[in-house]
Coordinates of N, CA and C in Angstrom, one line a residue:
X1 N 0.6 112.7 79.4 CA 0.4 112.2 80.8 C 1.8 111.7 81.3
X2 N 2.3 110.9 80.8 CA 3.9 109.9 80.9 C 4.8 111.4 81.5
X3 N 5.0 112.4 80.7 CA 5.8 113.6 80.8 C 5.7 114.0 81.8
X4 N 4.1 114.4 82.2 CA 3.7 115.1 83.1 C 4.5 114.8 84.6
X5 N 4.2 113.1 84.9 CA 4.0 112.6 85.7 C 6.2 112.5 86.3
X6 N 6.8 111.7 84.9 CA 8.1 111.9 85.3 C 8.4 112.9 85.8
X7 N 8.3 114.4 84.8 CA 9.2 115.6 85.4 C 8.8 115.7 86.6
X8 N 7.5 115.1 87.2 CA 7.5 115.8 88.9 C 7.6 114.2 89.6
X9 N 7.9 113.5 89.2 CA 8.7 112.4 90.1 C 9.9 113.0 90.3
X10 N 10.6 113.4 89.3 CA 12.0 113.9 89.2 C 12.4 115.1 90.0
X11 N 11.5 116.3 89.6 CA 11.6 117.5 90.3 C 10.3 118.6 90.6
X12 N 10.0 118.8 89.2 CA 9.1 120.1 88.6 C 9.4 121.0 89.3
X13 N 8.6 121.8 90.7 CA 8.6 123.1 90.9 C 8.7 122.6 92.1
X14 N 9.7 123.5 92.8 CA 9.9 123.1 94.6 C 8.8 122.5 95.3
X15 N 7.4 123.4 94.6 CA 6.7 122.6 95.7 C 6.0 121.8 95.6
X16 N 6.1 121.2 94.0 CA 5.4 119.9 93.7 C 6.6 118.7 94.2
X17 N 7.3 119.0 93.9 CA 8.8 117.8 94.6 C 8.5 117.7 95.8
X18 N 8.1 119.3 96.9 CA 8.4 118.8 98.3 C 6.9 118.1 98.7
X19 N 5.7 118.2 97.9 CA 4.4 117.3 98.0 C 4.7 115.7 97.8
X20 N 5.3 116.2 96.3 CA 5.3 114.4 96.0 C 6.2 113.6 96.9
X21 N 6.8 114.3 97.5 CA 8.2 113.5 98.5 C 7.4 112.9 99.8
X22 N 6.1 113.9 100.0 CA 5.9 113.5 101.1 C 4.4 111.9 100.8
X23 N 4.2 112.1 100.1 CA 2.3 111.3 99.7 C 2.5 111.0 98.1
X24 N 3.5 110.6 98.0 CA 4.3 110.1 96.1 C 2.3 109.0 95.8
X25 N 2.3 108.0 97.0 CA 0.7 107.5 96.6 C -0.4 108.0 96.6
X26 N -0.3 109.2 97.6 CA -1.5 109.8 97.7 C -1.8 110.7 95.7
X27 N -1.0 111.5 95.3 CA -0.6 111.5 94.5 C -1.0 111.0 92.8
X28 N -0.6 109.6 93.4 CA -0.4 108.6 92.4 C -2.0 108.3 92.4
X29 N -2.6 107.8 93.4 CA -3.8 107.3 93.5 C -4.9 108.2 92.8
X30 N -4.8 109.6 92.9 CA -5.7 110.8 92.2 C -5.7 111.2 90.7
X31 N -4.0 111.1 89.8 CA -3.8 110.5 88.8 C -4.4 109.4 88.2
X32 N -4.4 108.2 88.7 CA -5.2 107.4 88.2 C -6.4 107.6 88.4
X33 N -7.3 108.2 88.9 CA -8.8 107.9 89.2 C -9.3 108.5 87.9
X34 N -8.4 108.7 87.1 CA -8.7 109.0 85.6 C -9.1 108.0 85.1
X35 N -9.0 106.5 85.1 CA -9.4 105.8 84.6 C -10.2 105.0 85.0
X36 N -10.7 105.6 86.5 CA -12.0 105.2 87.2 C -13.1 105.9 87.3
X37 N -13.5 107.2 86.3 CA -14.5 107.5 86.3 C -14.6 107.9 85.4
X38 N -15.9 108.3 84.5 CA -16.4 108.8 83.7 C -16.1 110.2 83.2
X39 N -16.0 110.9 82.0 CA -15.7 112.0 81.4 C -16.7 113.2 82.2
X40 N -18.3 112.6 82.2 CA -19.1 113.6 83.1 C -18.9 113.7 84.6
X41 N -18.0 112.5 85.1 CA -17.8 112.5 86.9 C -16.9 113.5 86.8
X42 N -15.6 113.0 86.9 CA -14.3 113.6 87.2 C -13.6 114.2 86.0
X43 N -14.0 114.3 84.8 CA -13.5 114.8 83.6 C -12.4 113.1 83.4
X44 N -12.5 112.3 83.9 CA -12.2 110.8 83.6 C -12.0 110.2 82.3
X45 N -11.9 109.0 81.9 CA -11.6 108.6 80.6 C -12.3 106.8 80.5
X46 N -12.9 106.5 81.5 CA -13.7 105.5 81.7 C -14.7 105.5 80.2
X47 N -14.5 104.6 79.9 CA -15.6 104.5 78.3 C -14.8 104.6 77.5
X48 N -14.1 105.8 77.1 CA -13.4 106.2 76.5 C -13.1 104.9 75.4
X49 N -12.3 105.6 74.8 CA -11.4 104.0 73.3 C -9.9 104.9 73.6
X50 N -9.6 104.5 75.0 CA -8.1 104.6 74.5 C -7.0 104.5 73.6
X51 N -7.4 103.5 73.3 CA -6.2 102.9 72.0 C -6.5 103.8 70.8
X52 N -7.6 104.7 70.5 CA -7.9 105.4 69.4 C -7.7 106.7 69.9
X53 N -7.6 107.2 71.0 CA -7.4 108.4 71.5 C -5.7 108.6 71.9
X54 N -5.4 107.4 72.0 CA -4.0 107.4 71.7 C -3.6 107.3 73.7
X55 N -4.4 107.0 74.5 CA -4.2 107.3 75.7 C -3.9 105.7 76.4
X56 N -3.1 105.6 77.5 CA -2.5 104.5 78.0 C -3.0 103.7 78.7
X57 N -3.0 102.3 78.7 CA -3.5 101.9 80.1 C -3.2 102.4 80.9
X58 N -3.7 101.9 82.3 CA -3.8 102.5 83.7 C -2.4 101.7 83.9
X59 N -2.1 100.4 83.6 CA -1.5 99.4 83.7 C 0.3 99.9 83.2
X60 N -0.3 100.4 81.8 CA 0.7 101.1 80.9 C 1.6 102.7 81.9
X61 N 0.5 103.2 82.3 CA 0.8 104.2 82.9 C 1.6 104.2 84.1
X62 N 1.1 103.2 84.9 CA 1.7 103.0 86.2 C 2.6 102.1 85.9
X63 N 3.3 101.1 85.4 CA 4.9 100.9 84.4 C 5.5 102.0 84.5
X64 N 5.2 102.9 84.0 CA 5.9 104.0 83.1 C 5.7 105.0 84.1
X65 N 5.2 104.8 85.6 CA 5.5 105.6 87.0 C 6.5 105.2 87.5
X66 N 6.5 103.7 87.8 CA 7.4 102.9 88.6 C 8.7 103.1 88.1
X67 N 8.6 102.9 87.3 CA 10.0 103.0 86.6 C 10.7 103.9 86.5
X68 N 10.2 105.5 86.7 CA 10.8 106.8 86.7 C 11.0 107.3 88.4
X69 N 10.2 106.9 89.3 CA 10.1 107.1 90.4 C 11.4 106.4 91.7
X70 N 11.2 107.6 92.8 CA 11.8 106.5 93.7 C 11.0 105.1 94.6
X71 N 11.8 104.1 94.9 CA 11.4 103.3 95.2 C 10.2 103.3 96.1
X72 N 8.9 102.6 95.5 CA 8.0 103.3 96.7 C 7.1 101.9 96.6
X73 N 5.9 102.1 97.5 CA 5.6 100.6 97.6 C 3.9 100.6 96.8
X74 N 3.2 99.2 95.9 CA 2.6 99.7 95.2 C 1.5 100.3 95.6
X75 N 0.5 100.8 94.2 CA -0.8 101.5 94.5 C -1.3 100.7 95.1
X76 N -2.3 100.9 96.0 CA -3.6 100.1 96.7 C -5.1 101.1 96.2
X77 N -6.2 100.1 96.1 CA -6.6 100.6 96.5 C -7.3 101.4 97.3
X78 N -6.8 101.8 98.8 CA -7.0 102.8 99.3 C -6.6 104.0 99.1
X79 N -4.9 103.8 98.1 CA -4.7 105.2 97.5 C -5.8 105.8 96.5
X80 N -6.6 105.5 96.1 CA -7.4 105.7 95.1 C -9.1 106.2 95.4
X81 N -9.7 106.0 96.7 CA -10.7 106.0 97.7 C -9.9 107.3 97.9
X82 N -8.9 107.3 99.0 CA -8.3 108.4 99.5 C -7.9 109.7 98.6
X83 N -7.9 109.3 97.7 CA -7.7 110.4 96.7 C -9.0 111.3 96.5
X84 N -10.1 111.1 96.6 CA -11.7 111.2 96.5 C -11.5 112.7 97.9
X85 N -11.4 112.5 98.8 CA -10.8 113.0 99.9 C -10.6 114.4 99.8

């Protein structure tokens, strides 16, 4: 996930760069709804035992956004409703 998310903060493929440049939250908010819904909703991770699956907080993850990204302002929940969208 961490991988995924830097190389297309960074760059990835023209036109994942020229998406994320424009909605980096809209984005970001759809990524995480991984950890807002269940494996039968959204293929999610809700329930789940992360720490045994080896998978990251939501908390852990979005650190480990912020930090590789350009300066952007934080998640809300509306990015995350809007992602549903």
């Amino acid at each position: 996930i961490f991988v995924g998310i830097a190389d297309r903060a960074r760059a990835g493929s023209a036109a994942s760069a020229d998406a994320a440049s424009k909605s980096p939250l809209a984005d970001l908010g759809f990524c995480s709804m991984t950890w807002h819904s269940t494996p039968d909703e959204y293929g999610g991770i809700l329930g789940l035992d992360h720490a045994a699956l080896g998978i990251p907080s939501q908390r852990e993850f979005l650190d480990h956004y912020f930090a590789h990204a350009v300066p952007t302002a934080p998640l809300q929940r509306f990015h995350l409703v809007f992602s549903l969208f």
